Amino acid sequence: MSSKFGDGRWLILVALLFQLATKSEGNWLKNFAKPKPQLRLMEGVTEHLHNVMPYEQVQFSNPNVSTAYISSTKFQAAGMGHLYFVTNKFIQYILSDQAFPEGFVDVEGGNTIQVDYLSQQWPTLVSHYWASASVLVAGLVFAVLMPLIGLTLCCCRCTGGCGSRSQPFDAKYDSCKRQFYGIILAGLTILISFGVVCTFVSNEYLEDGVKELPSNVKKSLNDTRLFINNTKKEVDNLLVVNFDELEETLTNILEASGEIVKKKLGDVSKASVLTNLTAVVNGLDLIKEDLSNVDSLTRQLQQTALQLDIALKESRITIMNKLDSCRYERTCREILKRFNIQELSLEANFSQLPDVAATLKNISDFITGDIKEEVMKGQQQFEKVKTIIQNAVNDNIPEIKQNIRQVGNAIKANCEKVDKVLNQVDTTIANSYSPMQQGEGLLKEFSPYRYYVCLGVAITLFLILICLTLGLFCGFCGSRPEGGYHDDCCNKGTGASYLMMAVWLMFLSSAFLMIIALFYFVTGVTTDRIICEPLQNPTPSRVLNIVNRLYDVSTIHDSENQQPRTRLPPSNTDFNISSIIRDCHRNMSLFQVLKMERLIDLNKILEYPKSFSIDEHIDKLVSKIKLEGEIVILTSEAKKQLMRLSKSPLSSINFPAYTHVLGEKITSIDLIQLADALNQTASQLPPSKADIKFSLTNQALYLKVHQNQHVAGMLDISQRLESTAIQLQEHLRFNHSSLRHAVEHLLVEVEQAQHFLYTEGPTIVTKLAKEFGQEFNKHIDQYLERIVNQVREDIGKCWPMSQAYNATIVAGCKKILNPYNGFWMSVGVCSILFMPIIILCVKLASLYQKSDPYPGPLVEAEYLYDAYADRENIPLASANHKKKNVRNKPRKKVTTTPCGNRSSNIPTGYENMSNPEITGNSSANESRHPGHGGSVDYSAHLGRANIVVPSTSPSGGLPEAPPKPTWDFPNGGPPHYQNPISSEYERPPPYYYPGPSGPPGAPPESQSS
């Protein structure tokens, strides 16, 4: 039980010490929280004077600005990067220099643009624009010639030339030509397909960019206005709000100047120990209170202990008598063995507690005496230093405040100048919303027309691509045309038709496509070189140089009351639109970007303390801070009484006795346990022992009452007495080992401080006053330096403007101009590819129309011979027979027989092809005479199908020809059928060579010839 209470007392002690260590500033004990360093007189004075105020930087507030900038410079080509790259490289190649040569455009009179005409600078213009002019001229020539070439080709094909008519069978190398031309045309078609895709995508991207342009420009304008607003907040916070905070700080310093100097003087002279000494005498009341509490608690504890001791003696006698009368009972013997009831008494001897009554009387005598007043006299003498100094400087404080206010007015005037410039910029931006809305209306009105025109161009190219693709598929995969109604719908003849359709579409649309491409080319390249390139690279741009000379941005520096001046061309090159863009991209401050040093001289701000006589008034204030007369901080009477206090009985109180006595148990036996044992014993006694049982029960009840009333009360009083004693002991030490040592030490320090103030006080006060003035000026100088540094370097960092500027360029030049230029590049490349594609299409169309493969060199030679005659021709009967031109010989009639074979000389026409008899006889005749005209008739393409050479009679004459057949078609045959020039066959030269051995029945002369 003693250990339990001992632990509780230690916890109370620790809590008490923690509470004492964290007392508020008004607690007299706080000044002794740290022992003061021992300083020698005048040693290290400079070290202590470096922080007189002590100087602390004013905690200036920061502006509440918004960073919700929403403009973005993100741009994704989305698969069109290759096209944009090639287009930009091409533009750089044809116009690598700037928009116009040096000196070609000039500004006269500040607002007139003068252009140097061709008569003066034409060689320079030719060298500058020759590439772009060549592209333009070539495009115009292309646009003019392509329709003429198409018309010429059309006329040529209408007359049967230019591949319109050809032999129905392949020439020797036609198969290779067909494959070779087809592969080349397929490659060009793939290129055309890329161009068509780029045309569609560029048109869509261009439309998206045009639709997003107003919103993107609005975002950039809103960000610019937000940046201007944030900059105004930063300027107002720095020049107005922060100055008000500085002014408040300086005013507090001036009004507390006496206290500041006095406190520093006390630190240097160690006169601050007066505060500790005063705390000692002021603490006597608290010590008296503690002593009174200790004396009272001691008396209560001793009285209660006496009462408890008497009660325990009575209970001990009664219990022993009753237990002795029942000693023959087992339960009575057990309780006697368990508890030593004879020792039931008080364990602690409370009479050993110190008697503090004499000490309390002694301390009461000190308090009723004048020790407190004597010590306070010295404190009051030292406090007079503050009053003297404060009264001396009060006359200068109003003037200094007025000068500080004048500085603030000058700073606010500069703030108004900056706000005026920012308001002009903001007004200019605000005025741009109306033109932007007008432009947005024009875009919404006319942009759909542009879109659909470009969409028409893309669809035209797509139709051409479709025709080329179908023509190639039919040409590569289709069968040969047979010339009848039962041909496949996708044979090579169909492919030839698709290719020729593509040719006519190209001829019809080439001029339109090229004109559109040239228009986009001229406007796109001009916009790129006049607008986008100068905005992206403003420094070396001649366009921006002209703009710089037209618009004088230095007018923002003009004040409202300035006389209007005649507008002259700006001669300075360090402040113009180009420099603003360049400096803004470098993230300079708005002060540097707008060259506001011409409006505000920041160097003059640093001279404000001298210009407004603040330094002069501070020097006057410092000169009035003096220490005159002797300061007595410790009287002889105070010294005597303090010595008596150090030798008083307060230093000889036996505090360990409290810990020793109060740490013991109050009773030798736990009364609660004994009471429970008595009740248990009484319950086990037989009924014959009723009087003993009743007596033991009553004694148990008394013990519990003593425990609850006396023992519990004594425990509470003991804890309070112990804590009060510990507190008294701590109060009497004064951060020393004892009261005597504390008072003696403080007396030595006060005597040293008294000597220091007497010998060195005035000199130290003068130095302190000088340091005070320097620290005061330091606050002002550092604030002015803060203004200069932040205005010049930090306020209005231009990255939001740069981001908004770049976002606008991305919205206009990247998202609009790139697809705009990509469109004309795609259309132009496709138009240029028309020329080789047309040639290949014409050649392939002629090759795809041939119905039969290469038959061999002999048939080809016969066909070539007959094709050049002006009459109806047939192939020769023999491969070795010589051909002669019989163009001028008289024609002979062709006779026909009902047999319909070669010997019957019947000219089988288109209407006879359906007669199986005729066709059958013809086939039979050909099979019987393989060497005499048994080969296939290739003259169908020339309108002479199934016309055979009549066989000669034995006499060599020809039979008479039958009447001319009637034709059911306009040209006497099916489509592409040519009407024979004459119904009579004109006999070839009169010789026949059947080969090494002629046919049977041939005349000998024919064999010999």
PDB file of C-alpha atoms in Angstrom, residues 208-364:
ATOM      1  CA  ASP A 208     -12.480  21.249 -86.915  1.00  0.00           C
ATOM      2  CA  GLY A 209      -9.777  23.872 -86.517  1.00  0.00           C
ATOM      3  CA  VAL A 210     -12.042  26.592 -87.903  1.00  0.00           C
ATOM      4  CA  LYS A 211     -14.851  25.568 -85.543  1.00  0.00           C
ATOM      5  CA  GLU A 212     -12.527  25.513 -82.518  1.00  0.00           C
ATOM      6  CA  LEU A 213     -10.772  28.775 -83.402  1.00  0.00           C
ATOM      7  CA  PRO A 214     -13.236  31.164 -81.673  1.00  0.00           C
ATOM      8  CA  SER A 215     -13.278  29.169 -78.444  1.00  0.00           C
ATOM      9  CA  ASN A 216      -9.486  28.804 -78.448  1.00  0.00           C
ATOM     10  CA  VAL A 217      -9.007  32.523 -79.022  1.00  0.00           C
ATOM     11  CA  LYS A 218     -11.491  33.286 -76.229  1.00  0.00           C
ATOM     12  CA  LYS A 219      -9.548  31.032 -73.885  1.00  0.00           C
ATOM     13  CA  SER A 220      -6.331  32.841 -74.735  1.00  0.00           C
ATOM     14  CA  LEU A 221      -7.947  36.250 -74.249  1.00  0.00           C
ATOM     15  CA  ASN A 222      -9.467  35.161 -70.939  1.00  0.00           C
ATOM     16  CA  ASP A 223      -6.117  33.858 -69.755  1.00  0.00           C
ATOM     17  CA  THR A 224      -4.475  37.120 -70.760  1.00  0.00           C
ATOM     18  CA  ARG A 225      -7.027  39.127 -68.807  1.00  0.00           C
ATOM     19  CA  LEU A 226      -6.629  36.805 -65.837  1.00  0.00           C
ATOM     20  CA  PHE A 227      -2.872  37.338 -66.009  1.00  0.00           C
ATOM     21  CA  ILE A 228      -3.346  41.126 -66.077  1.00  0.00           C
ATOM     22  CA  ASN A 229      -5.734  40.918 -63.123  1.00  0.00           C
ATOM     23  CA  ASN A 230      -3.297  38.738 -61.156  1.00  0.00           C
ATOM     24  CA  THR A 231      -0.485  41.151 -61.887  1.00  0.00           C
ATOM     25  CA  LYS A 232      -2.570  44.056 -60.614  1.00  0.00           C
ATOM     26  CA  LYS A 233      -3.251  42.119 -57.422  1.00  0.00           C
ATOM     27  CA  GLU A 234       0.443  41.421 -56.978  1.00  0.00           C
ATOM     28  CA  VAL A 235       1.341  45.077 -57.529  1.00  0.00           C
ATOM     29  CA  ASP A 236      -1.365  46.324 -55.157  1.00  0.00           C
ATOM     30  CA  ASN A 237      -0.385  43.781 -52.524  1.00  0.00           C
ATOM     31  CA  LEU A 238       3.297  44.740 -52.714  1.00  0.00           C
ATOM     32  CA  LEU A 239       2.966  48.499 -52.947  1.00  0.00           C
ATOM     33  CA  VAL A 240      -0.137  49.097 -50.832  1.00  0.00           C
ATOM     34  CA  VAL A 241      -0.935  46.194 -48.511  1.00  0.00           C
ATOM     35  CA  ASN A 242       2.659  45.350 -47.645  1.00  0.00           C
ATOM     36  CA  PHE A 243       3.480  48.978 -47.054  1.00  0.00           C
ATOM     37  CA  ASP A 244       0.568  49.276 -44.637  1.00  0.00           C
ATOM     38  CA  GLU A 245       1.943  46.260 -42.800  1.00  0.00           C
ATOM     39  CA  LEU A 246       5.384  47.856 -42.702  1.00  0.00           C
ATOM     40  CA  GLU A 247       3.961  51.156 -41.503  1.00  0.00           C
ATOM     41  CA  GLU A 248       2.157  49.423 -38.668  1.00  0.00           C
ATOM     42  CA  THR A 249       5.350  47.636 -37.650  1.00  0.00           C
ATOM     43  CA  LEU A 250       7.417  50.823 -37.744  1.00  0.00           C
ATOM     44  CA  THR A 251       4.814  52.685 -35.702  1.00  0.00           C
ATOM     45  CA  ASN A 252       4.903  49.982 -33.040  1.00  0.00           C
ATOM     46  CA  ILE A 253       8.689  50.162 -32.986  1.00  0.00           C
ATOM     47  CA  LEU A 254       8.678  53.934 -32.564  1.00  0.00           C
ATOM     48  CA  GLU A 255       6.134  53.828 -29.782  1.00  0.00           C
ATOM     49  CA  ALA A 256       8.128  51.135 -27.995  1.00  0.00           C
ATOM     50  CA  SER A 257      11.553  52.645 -28.592  1.00  0.00           C
ATOM     51  CA  GLY A 258      12.073  53.455 -24.894  1.00  0.00           C
ATOM     52  CA  GLU A 259      11.190  49.924 -23.847  1.00  0.00           C
ATOM     53  CA  ILE A 260      13.449  48.469 -26.534  1.00  0.00           C
ATOM     54  CA  VAL A 261      16.474  50.528 -25.488  1.00  0.00           C
ATOM     55  CA  LYS A 262      15.802  49.942 -21.800  1.00  0.00           C
ATOM     56  CA  LYS A 263      15.516  46.200 -22.264  1.00  0.00           C
ATOM     57  CA  LYS A 264      18.712  46.001 -24.272  1.00  0.00           C
ATOM     58  CA  LEU A 265      20.477  48.171 -21.711  1.00  0.00           C
ATOM     59  CA  GLY A 266      19.344  45.789 -18.984  1.00  0.00           C
ATOM     60  CA  ASP A 267      20.653  42.834 -20.983  1.00  0.00           C
ATOM     61  CA  VAL A 268      24.041  44.423 -21.528  1.00  0.00           C
ATOM     62  CA  SER A 269      24.430  45.799 -17.989  1.00  0.00           C
ATOM     63  CA  LYS A 270      22.900  42.752 -16.291  1.00  0.00           C
ATOM     64  CA  ALA A 271      20.409  45.099 -14.687  1.00  0.00           C
ATOM     65  CA  SER A 272      17.809  42.622 -15.822  1.00  0.00           C
ATOM     66  CA  VAL A 273      18.614  40.709 -12.616  1.00  0.00           C
ATOM     67  CA  LEU A 274      16.465  43.326 -10.951  1.00  0.00           C
ATOM     68  CA  THR A 275      13.559  41.488 -12.431  1.00  0.00           C
ATOM     69  CA  ASN A 276      14.725  38.308 -10.759  1.00  0.00           C
ATOM     70  CA  LEU A 277      15.288  40.100  -7.464  1.00  0.00           C
ATOM     71  CA  THR A 278      11.876  41.669  -7.682  1.00  0.00           C
ATOM     72  CA  ALA A 279      10.466  38.226  -8.388  1.00  0.00           C
ATOM     73  CA  VAL A 280      12.052  37.006  -5.141  1.00  0.00           C
ATOM     74  CA  VAL A 281      10.438  39.622  -2.950  1.00  0.00           C
ATOM     75  CA  ASN A 282       7.168  39.326  -4.859  1.00  0.00           C
ATOM     76  CA  GLY A 283       7.337  35.601  -4.237  1.00  0.00           C
ATOM     77  CA  LEU A 284       7.383  36.065  -0.470  1.00  0.00           C
ATOM     78  CA  ASP A 285       3.597  36.271  -0.476  1.00  0.00           C
ATOM     79  CA  LEU A 286       3.405  32.997  -2.297  1.00  0.00           C
ATOM     80  CA  ILE A 287       5.915  31.454   0.090  1.00  0.00           C
ATOM     81  CA  LYS A 288       3.885  32.697   3.061  1.00  0.00           C
ATOM     82  CA  GLU A 289       0.787  31.139   1.548  1.00  0.00           C
ATOM     83  CA  ASP A 290       2.613  27.852   1.043  1.00  0.00           C
ATOM     84  CA  LEU A 291       3.894  27.899   4.623  1.00  0.00           C
ATOM     85  CA  SER A 292       0.431  28.645   5.922  1.00  0.00           C
ATOM     86  CA  ASN A 293      -0.958  25.694   3.955  1.00  0.00           C
ATOM     87  CA  VAL A 294       1.793  23.393   5.211  1.00  0.00           C
ATOM     88  CA  ASP A 295       1.209  24.425   8.827  1.00  0.00           C
ATOM     89  CA  SER A 296      -2.558  24.012   8.540  1.00  0.00           C
ATOM     90  CA  LEU A 297      -2.352  20.601   6.854  1.00  0.00           C
ATOM     91  CA  THR A 298       0.206  19.421   9.381  1.00  0.00           C
ATOM     92  CA  ARG A 299      -2.036  20.341  12.274  1.00  0.00           C
ATOM     93  CA  GLN A 300      -5.065  18.653  10.649  1.00  0.00           C
ATOM     94  CA  LEU A 301      -3.083  15.526   9.994  1.00  0.00           C
ATOM     95  CA  GLN A 302      -1.745  15.327  13.546  1.00  0.00           C
ATOM     96  CA  GLN A 303      -5.195  15.846  15.088  1.00  0.00           C
ATOM     97  CA  THR A 304      -6.790  13.215  12.903  1.00  0.00           C
ATOM     98  CA  ALA A 305      -3.959  10.822  13.657  1.00  0.00           C
ATOM     99  CA  LEU A 306      -4.488  11.332  17.404  1.00  0.00           C
ATOM    100  CA  GLN A 307      -8.206  10.566  17.115  1.00  0.00           C
ATOM    101  CA  LEU A 308      -7.542   7.483  15.019  1.00  0.00           C
ATOM    102  CA  ASP A 309      -4.917   6.220  17.436  1.00  0.00           C
ATOM    103  CA  ILE A 310      -7.371   6.441  20.395  1.00  0.00           C
ATOM    104  CA  ALA A 311     -10.082   4.644  18.444  1.00  0.00           C
ATOM    105  CA  LEU A 312      -7.719   1.889  17.377  1.00  0.00           C
ATOM    106  CA  LYS A 313      -6.584   1.310  20.979  1.00  0.00           C
ATOM    107  CA  GLU A 314     -10.204   0.853  22.128  1.00  0.00           C
ATOM    108  CA  SER A 315     -10.961  -1.509  19.270  1.00  0.00           C
ATOM    109  CA  ARG A 316      -7.787  -3.496  19.932  1.00  0.00           C
ATOM    110  CA  ILE A 317      -8.680  -4.065  23.619  1.00  0.00           C
ATOM    111  CA  THR A 318     -12.278  -5.093  22.845  1.00  0.00           C
ATOM    112  CA  ILE A 319     -11.318  -7.455  20.017  1.00  0.00           C
ATOM    113  CA  MET A 320      -8.589  -9.128  22.068  1.00  0.00           C
ATOM    114  CA  ASN A 321     -10.955  -9.684  25.018  1.00  0.00           C
ATOM    115  CA  LYS A 322     -13.645 -11.281  22.876  1.00  0.00           C
ATOM    116  CA  LEU A 323     -11.219 -13.472  20.989  1.00  0.00           C
ATOM    117  CA  ASP A 324      -9.608 -14.553  24.234  1.00  0.00           C
ATOM    118  CA  SER A 325     -13.019 -15.641  25.601  1.00  0.00           C
ATOM    119  CA  CYS A 326     -13.527 -17.921  22.568  1.00  0.00           C
ATOM    120  CA  ARG A 327     -10.012 -19.174  22.263  1.00  0.00           C
ATOM    121  CA  TYR A 328     -11.286 -22.752  22.364  1.00  0.00           C
ATOM    122  CA  GLU A 329     -13.024 -22.176  19.053  1.00  0.00           C
ATOM    123  CA  ARG A 330     -10.994 -23.018  15.992  1.00  0.00           C
ATOM    124  CA  THR A 331     -12.083 -19.906  14.103  1.00  0.00           C
ATOM    125  CA  CYS A 332     -10.918 -17.626  16.911  1.00  0.00           C
ATOM    126  CA  ARG A 333      -7.544 -19.239  17.027  1.00  0.00           C
ATOM    127  CA  GLU A 334      -7.143 -18.863  13.233  1.00  0.00           C
ATOM    128  CA  ILE A 335      -7.822 -15.118  13.232  1.00  0.00           C
ATOM    129  CA  LEU A 336      -5.332 -14.612  16.050  1.00  0.00           C
ATOM    130  CA  LYS A 337      -2.735 -16.465  14.067  1.00  0.00           C
ATOM    131  CA  ARG A 338      -3.540 -14.498  10.881  1.00  0.00           C
ATOM    132  CA  PHE A 339      -3.503 -10.976  12.370  1.00  0.00           C
ATOM    133  CA  ASN A 340      -1.246  -9.573  15.086  1.00  0.00           C
ATOM    134  CA  ILE A 341      -4.067  -7.643  16.685  1.00  0.00           C
ATOM    135  CA  GLN A 342      -1.853  -6.604  19.569  1.00  0.00           C
ATOM    136  CA  GLU A 343       0.028  -4.350  17.082  1.00  0.00           C
ATOM    137  CA  LEU A 344      -3.092  -2.605  15.780  1.00  0.00           C
ATOM    138  CA  SER A 345      -2.056   1.094  15.905  1.00  0.00           C
ATOM    139  CA  LEU A 346      -0.789   3.992  13.764  1.00  0.00           C
ATOM    140  CA  GLU A 347       2.240   3.110  11.696  1.00  0.00           C
ATOM    141  CA  ALA A 348       3.353   6.669  10.805  1.00  0.00           C
ATOM    142  CA  ASN A 349       4.573   9.056  13.509  1.00  0.00           C
ATOM    143  CA  PHE A 350       3.067  12.346  12.394  1.00  0.00           C
ATOM    144  CA  SER A 351       4.491  14.121  15.397  1.00  0.00           C
ATOM    145  CA  GLN A 352       7.872  14.093  13.609  1.00  0.00           C
ATOM    146  CA  LEU A 353       6.643  16.533  10.904  1.00  0.00           C
ATOM    147  CA  PRO A 354       8.502  19.891  10.992  1.00  0.00           C
ATOM    148  CA  ASP A 355       6.883  22.711  12.881  1.00  0.00           C
ATOM    149  CA  VAL A 356       6.784  25.684  10.474  1.00  0.00           C
ATOM    150  CA  ALA A 357       4.970  28.035  12.769  1.00  0.00           C
ATOM    151  CA  ALA A 358       8.146  29.960  13.651  1.00  0.00           C
ATOM    152  CA  THR A 359       9.144  30.144  10.012  1.00  0.00           C
ATOM    153  CA  LEU A 360       5.705  31.370   9.069  1.00  0.00           C
ATOM    154  CA  LYS A 361       5.960  34.121  11.698  1.00  0.00           C
ATOM    155  CA  ASN A 362       9.381  35.106  10.366  1.00  0.00           C
ATOM    156  CA  ILE A 363       8.234  35.405   6.793  1.00  0.00           C
ATOM    157  CA  SER A 364       5.213  37.359   7.925  1.00  0.00           C
TER     158      SER A 364
END
